[in-house]
């Protein structure tokens, strides 16, 4: 037991890889065994994450469950893991979504072995980003998540998958090139790649590097970091890979892509950009807030204009992440101001909570789109109509999840959006006011989805088909529904952890 | 049970009923409606218990029931922030609101049993789910009660909320239920593609109120940012209203407005949406596509009242810095203007409507305008009073209209006249004899709405409003409201005459009846509500009223009961109104005059006859009938027969669709952004090609090939010495040996 | 006494004759004969040097014995090879056996 507690993070990190190895050793026609091994493998990190959650002390300062071991001693990069309030929430989100996505993936029938192995490897990549406290490791896990995702989209995706996977991969990787360079700069300058060390020393570093003054280097590195994370989040206008990738990916891939991978970018902002470049972040926060506004409004407008159900949901992710970015912008600009610090804390709390909430609701929405796509093999909204009597349970769940996505008070989306708006309003009043257009259009596109799919007279094309959601799929989405309701009604259990970490971070 | 605990429990039974019905009792219609009705009855019982308990408390306005818990952690003590708290509050306003809300909801639940054709078998051939039933039981019966229960939860939550966030939660949940219930018959189609279907009306309702809601959210957020709390008591009462004075004195982002003013205006925007005031009024008439109990509950008695309730609740904030006799604050001015305007505007439209429910819908908009205008001129008590009485008689009228519609449908079935619109008043007439109980209760409701003197609740509350406007000296508002009252009486009597009086104009009306057992449920609710439509007003008779001033006391209340009780909710107790004969005389004249005129013009309309107003009003009549074109969707141009856009469709809906489908998706995202990416991709490809074709292939590859070629040539040329013939090899050996020998042994040759 | 140089001349002459036979004769057996002549010429040389320069040491005699032992063995093997080649290619003309050409 002690061993487990002492190495909790490492276990969470590497159990998926171990599962992937086991799966590669299984014969490829034992599809049932492969699926169940994959599912059980994802349940271990879930259980361990719950242990992590219960044992996490939100009142203690600094990182907990720290593990450090020498790795690349020559360049001073160690195997350094640790969690604080923000990481723990993200790890919990990933751990919850993985088993549900795997459970939904039971409907994949081709090349199941490769699929499950890739999926588990993806899991390790994601966990790694959230846990690591070393810059080289951060980059390693950051990139490691890309390759399985590329293959997942490329092999098991739908019609336009070649284009979408290629675009996703190259776009994200192009962004991270600057990230790698900047990380190298930091490591060489400071002599160590440790994140905590960098956060302490990098913002005030005053020497010259290869003859160039530190301020210039820092500005360049800031942009390198920002662009890498901005592409991932995605910040408008770097968002165009998202609709293609989300739409063409297989359902479970979309769930994880929207649910977790987008959060990697936002997490990068909070964990790295804000602490390492406080002055630059503050200077450019206004621009970031403007881009967030564009994401909120343009994302919602674009979503409303789609005829492909999955693309509609994909664009909604752009809009929701816009709120996260707005919260981050407020945190960047206001964290050291005495008057506005409260607003910064509220906005940052809202941003992190929105990351968690959006993970739940968008994963749920993609799952539901996947349910209907599996049965009708079309995603065109105009092909549906009047499906409510044919699939009443599905309809009810769709309405519930849609309302969470829309931000109906009483469900989780409202709490985080309220917090972000509350934090942003005193700091960026005009932007927040215009952002309400986005909230308005959010209602429009959600209702459009519901109306086109469920309402109206029954579309005779589907009259005899079995469209109702299956029990396995209900089990896959049920935890998300429960969480959406619980967080909406009583968010304190989650917000207190986030709040403690953010308050400490803001100083 | 302690009052605090009971208050927490009041909204819960319907919520529990919702989950039980959705998850478990869905299949059984009887079990579902039992669960729902038991739940709402429990809430009703607890609400009335709280109400009667509060009656006994002296100065209840100061000794309110309140209880809260920390809900959203925020910051820490070191930073100077504290968690946002959520809780319940029962002050005098809440108390009377709970009284009428719980009762009307309860009655509507009971009514819905009959309305849903309980007791009839399920007609699988004709009644498809998602369409209104013909004669069988409503196919989605359980779902109806589930949604009604969820709605009741939302409304009760809003009533007992002690802070703006919880109020907003209840507000939005009701918005959701409104959407779900208006679009209850989601599969319903009409022949004309331009007639709004229930599902479209649902979206319209949701989106229009959402405009108000997002502005309200900004107001809430603004208030929270400025005060650090959202609790009503803390903002408006704590420390003698100190926070309000501060808010009224601090300037906001907009020049000329204080924080209280801007926040108040933003919050009022929410009420404009929710209570269907101009310019966000157009969703309410189309919300009549929902089943009639929905229209009654949501769109008459409760949800739309929620907007007014919120404004009454927030009155201290909206009137921060104002005292009787001062010039109105910005929010009050907005309320007075919009309220009075909407009241008159909607009343004029109601005059030209032919659908029985649409008349009532516009009437609701108009009456809500009354209440808002009352608040705008500072007549707090009058607004609250009208809120209470209006709920009763409007719910009564809607339920009555539902009964009428059911009766006419019955008649249609008997007369085999299936193609008729059972809601069109031109197809009715003479129902007084066919549906007597419906007639009498409807008449009571109608008279209350019109303000028939003394024996109807509506009279007392309307008189209070007119009195408040007159007393404050707001002549324009007074005249507008008086004109509205006249029109109200007129169209009410028009409606009653067309529907119930005269001779039946169609066979359906001839065969209408209320003898079917389903009517028992409906008539029960009607009678109960009629009772309150008559008596509820008596609790509010001002003490100064000549003759009848002592009636509340005689009934067991204290003198001037409503005024004293509800007035206690404010920090500054409003002064008791002196009696003035002008408003009273005006009320009497307009009410009786309007009723008389309406009866006289419409008492004997024959089948197929044109509306008597059409000729004298001419083009104005068309304008009124088409709702001044202030709507989304299209209207039919009578002259050309084609359909044209209404104003909001042209100004708002079309541009939004264009923005979404064309500008953002196609032009910006695919064209500009993706275009740039694809351009970068193509450039990179070109560069790669050039590099490959002009450098990599010729130079690097070429060099490697060159080396290989040289070696090959040399080898080919040199191999000829291998002839395979031994003797020639031996000759070569010999030659080399001799050469070596010469080199090694010949003296003189360098070693 | 016969001078040493006469023996050496004789050995050289025999060697050249043998060399000529190896290089110019067509028949493979004749080439072998030429090789034998060369070997024997070497033997004459060896014995002559032995007798005239170091008559007491046995190494000269030993060397000569080794040489003609090897010559005998080599003749046997050579003839065996020629017979084997004849059986395959039906010829003993050296010029026609040129498979190891480039």
Tab-separated table of C-alpha atoms in Angstrom, chain B residues 254-396:
chain	number	residue	atom	x	y	z
B	254	UNK	CA	-21.792	54.655	-18.653
B	255	UNK	CA	-21.735	58.378	-18.087
B	256	UNK	CA	-24.691	59.615	-16.124
B	257	UNK	CA	-25.613	56.236	-14.658
B	258	UNK	CA	-24.726	55.111	-11.202
B	259	UNK	CA	-23.793	51.529	-10.459
B	260	UNK	CA	-27.252	50.916	-9.090
B	261	UNK	CA	-28.719	52.433	-12.237
B	262	UNK	CA	-26.703	50.385	-14.703
B	263	UNK	CA	-27.095	47.171	-12.750
B	264	UNK	CA	-30.771	47.900	-12.381
B	265	UNK	CA	-31.204	48.449	-16.102
B	266	UNK	CA	-29.366	45.241	-16.932
B	267	UNK	CA	-31.474	43.294	-14.471
B	268	UNK	CA	-34.587	44.918	-15.852
B	269	UNK	CA	-33.592	43.692	-19.299
B	270	UNK	CA	-34.039	40.189	-17.969
B	271	UNK	CA	-37.528	41.026	-16.846
B	272	UNK	CA	-38.282	42.573	-20.230
B	273	UNK	CA	-37.505	39.233	-21.815
B	274	UNK	CA	-39.113	37.015	-19.259
B	275	UNK	CA	-42.260	39.094	-18.790
B	276	UNK	CA	-42.623	39.690	-22.499
B	277	UNK	CA	-42.409	43.451	-22.474
B	278	UNK	CA	-41.749	45.454	-25.593
B	279	UNK	CA	-39.444	44.881	-27.477
B	280	UNK	CA	-39.038	41.264	-26.402
B	281	UNK	CA	-42.741	40.509	-26.344
B	282	UNK	CA	-43.312	38.518	-29.488
B	283	UNK	CA	-42.606	35.098	-28.065
B	284	UNK	CA	-45.571	35.045	-25.732
B	285	UNK	CA	-48.418	34.936	-28.225
B	286	UNK	CA	-46.638	32.172	-30.148
B	287	UNK	CA	-46.123	30.336	-26.891
B	288	UNK	CA	-49.827	29.612	-27.100
B	289	UNK	CA	-48.828	26.696	-29.326
B	290	UNK	CA	-48.261	24.813	-26.131
B	291	UNK	CA	-51.040	22.972	-24.347
B	292	UNK	CA	-53.395	25.273	-22.472
B	293	UNK	CA	-52.353	24.320	-18.919
B	294	UNK	CA	-48.883	25.372	-19.983
B	295	UNK	CA	-50.204	28.680	-21.197
B	296	UNK	CA	-52.013	29.116	-17.957
B	297	UNK	CA	-49.225	28.196	-15.665
B	298	UNK	CA	-46.161	29.381	-17.382
B	299	UNK	CA	-47.411	32.171	-19.485
B	300	UNK	CA	-49.896	33.737	-17.212
B	301	UNK	CA	-49.601	32.911	-13.616
B	302	UNK	CA	-46.030	32.122	-12.854
B	303	UNK	CA	-43.123	32.315	-15.231
B	304	UNK	CA	-43.977	35.644	-16.749
B	305	UNK	CA	-44.828	36.855	-13.300
B	306	UNK	CA	-41.330	35.849	-12.292
B	307	UNK	CA	-39.977	38.810	-14.182
B	308	UNK	CA	-42.238	41.160	-12.318
B	309	UNK	CA	-41.550	39.342	-9.060
B	310	UNK	CA	-37.821	39.772	-9.562
B	311	UNK	CA	-38.315	43.468	-10.199
B	312	UNK	CA	-40.473	43.846	-7.121
B	313	UNK	CA	-37.879	41.961	-5.134
B	314	UNK	CA	-35.142	44.219	-6.485
B	315	UNK	CA	-37.173	47.391	-6.119
B	316	UNK	CA	-34.889	48.854	-3.448
B	317	UNK	CA	-31.977	48.491	-5.861
B	318	UNK	CA	-33.900	49.850	-8.823
B	319	UNK	CA	-35.073	52.808	-6.805
B	320	UNK	CA	-31.829	53.324	-4.916
B	321	UNK	CA	-31.554	56.894	-3.924
B	322	UNK	CA	-35.155	57.692	-4.743
B	323	UNK	CA	-37.816	58.876	-2.355
B	324	UNK	CA	-41.420	59.782	-3.017
B	325	UNK	CA	-41.466	63.051	-4.886
B	326	UNK	CA	-37.945	62.743	-6.309
B	327	UNK	CA	-37.364	62.406	-10.029
B	328	UNK	CA	-37.339	58.771	-11.088
B	329	UNK	CA	-34.062	56.842	-11.251
B	330	UNK	CA	-32.977	55.478	-14.626
B	331	UNK	CA	-34.328	51.959	-14.085
B	332	UNK	CA	-37.601	53.318	-12.770
B	333	UNK	CA	-37.949	55.609	-15.709
B	334	UNK	CA	-37.281	52.709	-18.064
B	335	UNK	CA	-39.853	50.593	-16.265
B	336	UNK	CA	-42.480	53.281	-16.299
B	337	UNK	CA	-41.973	53.951	-19.966
B	338	UNK	CA	-41.702	50.401	-21.190
B	339	UNK	CA	-44.408	49.151	-18.881
B	340	UNK	CA	-46.959	51.759	-19.819
B	341	UNK	CA	-46.107	51.567	-23.496
B	342	UNK	CA	-46.331	47.793	-23.554
B	343	UNK	CA	-49.625	47.869	-21.697
B	344	UNK	CA	-51.257	50.082	-24.296
B	345	UNK	CA	-49.470	48.486	-27.239
B	346	UNK	CA	-50.502	44.958	-26.351
B	347	UNK	CA	-54.049	45.986	-25.537
B	348	UNK	CA	-54.462	47.483	-28.995
B	349	UNK	CA	-53.283	44.274	-30.626
B	350	UNK	CA	-55.556	42.147	-28.450
B	351	UNK	CA	-58.562	43.979	-29.836
B	352	UNK	CA	-57.952	42.565	-33.307
B	353	UNK	CA	-57.130	38.945	-32.465
B	354	UNK	CA	-59.454	36.071	-33.212
B	355	UNK	CA	-57.760	33.206	-31.440
B	356	UNK	CA	-59.127	32.856	-27.949
B	357	UNK	CA	-55.728	32.154	-26.463
B	358	UNK	CA	-53.955	34.888	-28.372
B	359	UNK	CA	-56.311	37.503	-26.914
B	360	UNK	CA	-55.399	36.274	-23.463
B	361	UNK	CA	-51.713	36.229	-24.345
B	362	UNK	CA	-51.728	39.864	-25.358
B	363	UNK	CA	-53.817	40.602	-22.350
B	364	UNK	CA	-51.116	39.062	-20.195
B	365	UNK	CA	-48.450	41.165	-21.834
B	366	UNK	CA	-50.575	44.202	-21.222
B	367	UNK	CA	-51.222	43.410	-17.570
B	368	UNK	CA	-47.568	42.705	-16.950
B	369	UNK	CA	-46.899	46.095	-18.433
B	370	UNK	CA	-49.276	47.456	-15.837
B	371	UNK	CA	-47.271	45.934	-13.044
B	372	UNK	CA	-43.958	47.093	-14.433
B	373	UNK	CA	-45.312	50.589	-14.909
B	374	UNK	CA	-46.569	50.566	-11.341
B	375	UNK	CA	-43.103	49.733	-10.106
B	376	UNK	CA	-41.715	52.374	-12.370
B	377	UNK	CA	-43.700	55.074	-10.657
B	378	UNK	CA	-42.884	53.741	-7.258
B	379	UNK	CA	-46.188	52.052	-6.490
B	380	UNK	CA	-44.546	49.023	-4.937
B	381	UNK	CA	-47.515	47.707	-3.039
B	382	UNK	CA	-49.865	48.155	-5.973
B	383	UNK	CA	-47.564	46.218	-8.266
B	384	UNK	CA	-47.306	43.348	-5.804
B	385	UNK	CA	-51.028	43.389	-5.302
B	386	UNK	CA	-51.751	43.213	-9.009
B	387	UNK	CA	-49.221	40.409	-9.355
B	388	UNK	CA	-51.200	38.312	-6.917
B	389	UNK	CA	-54.650	39.017	-8.266
B	390	UNK	CA	-53.620	38.794	-11.905
B	391	UNK	CA	-52.213	35.326	-11.379
B	392	UNK	CA	-55.545	34.100	-10.156
B	393	UNK	CA	-57.805	35.561	-12.769
B	394	UNK	CA	-55.467	35.091	-15.686
B	395	UNK	CA	-54.911	31.462	-14.821
B	396	UNK	CA	-58.654	31.175	-14.497
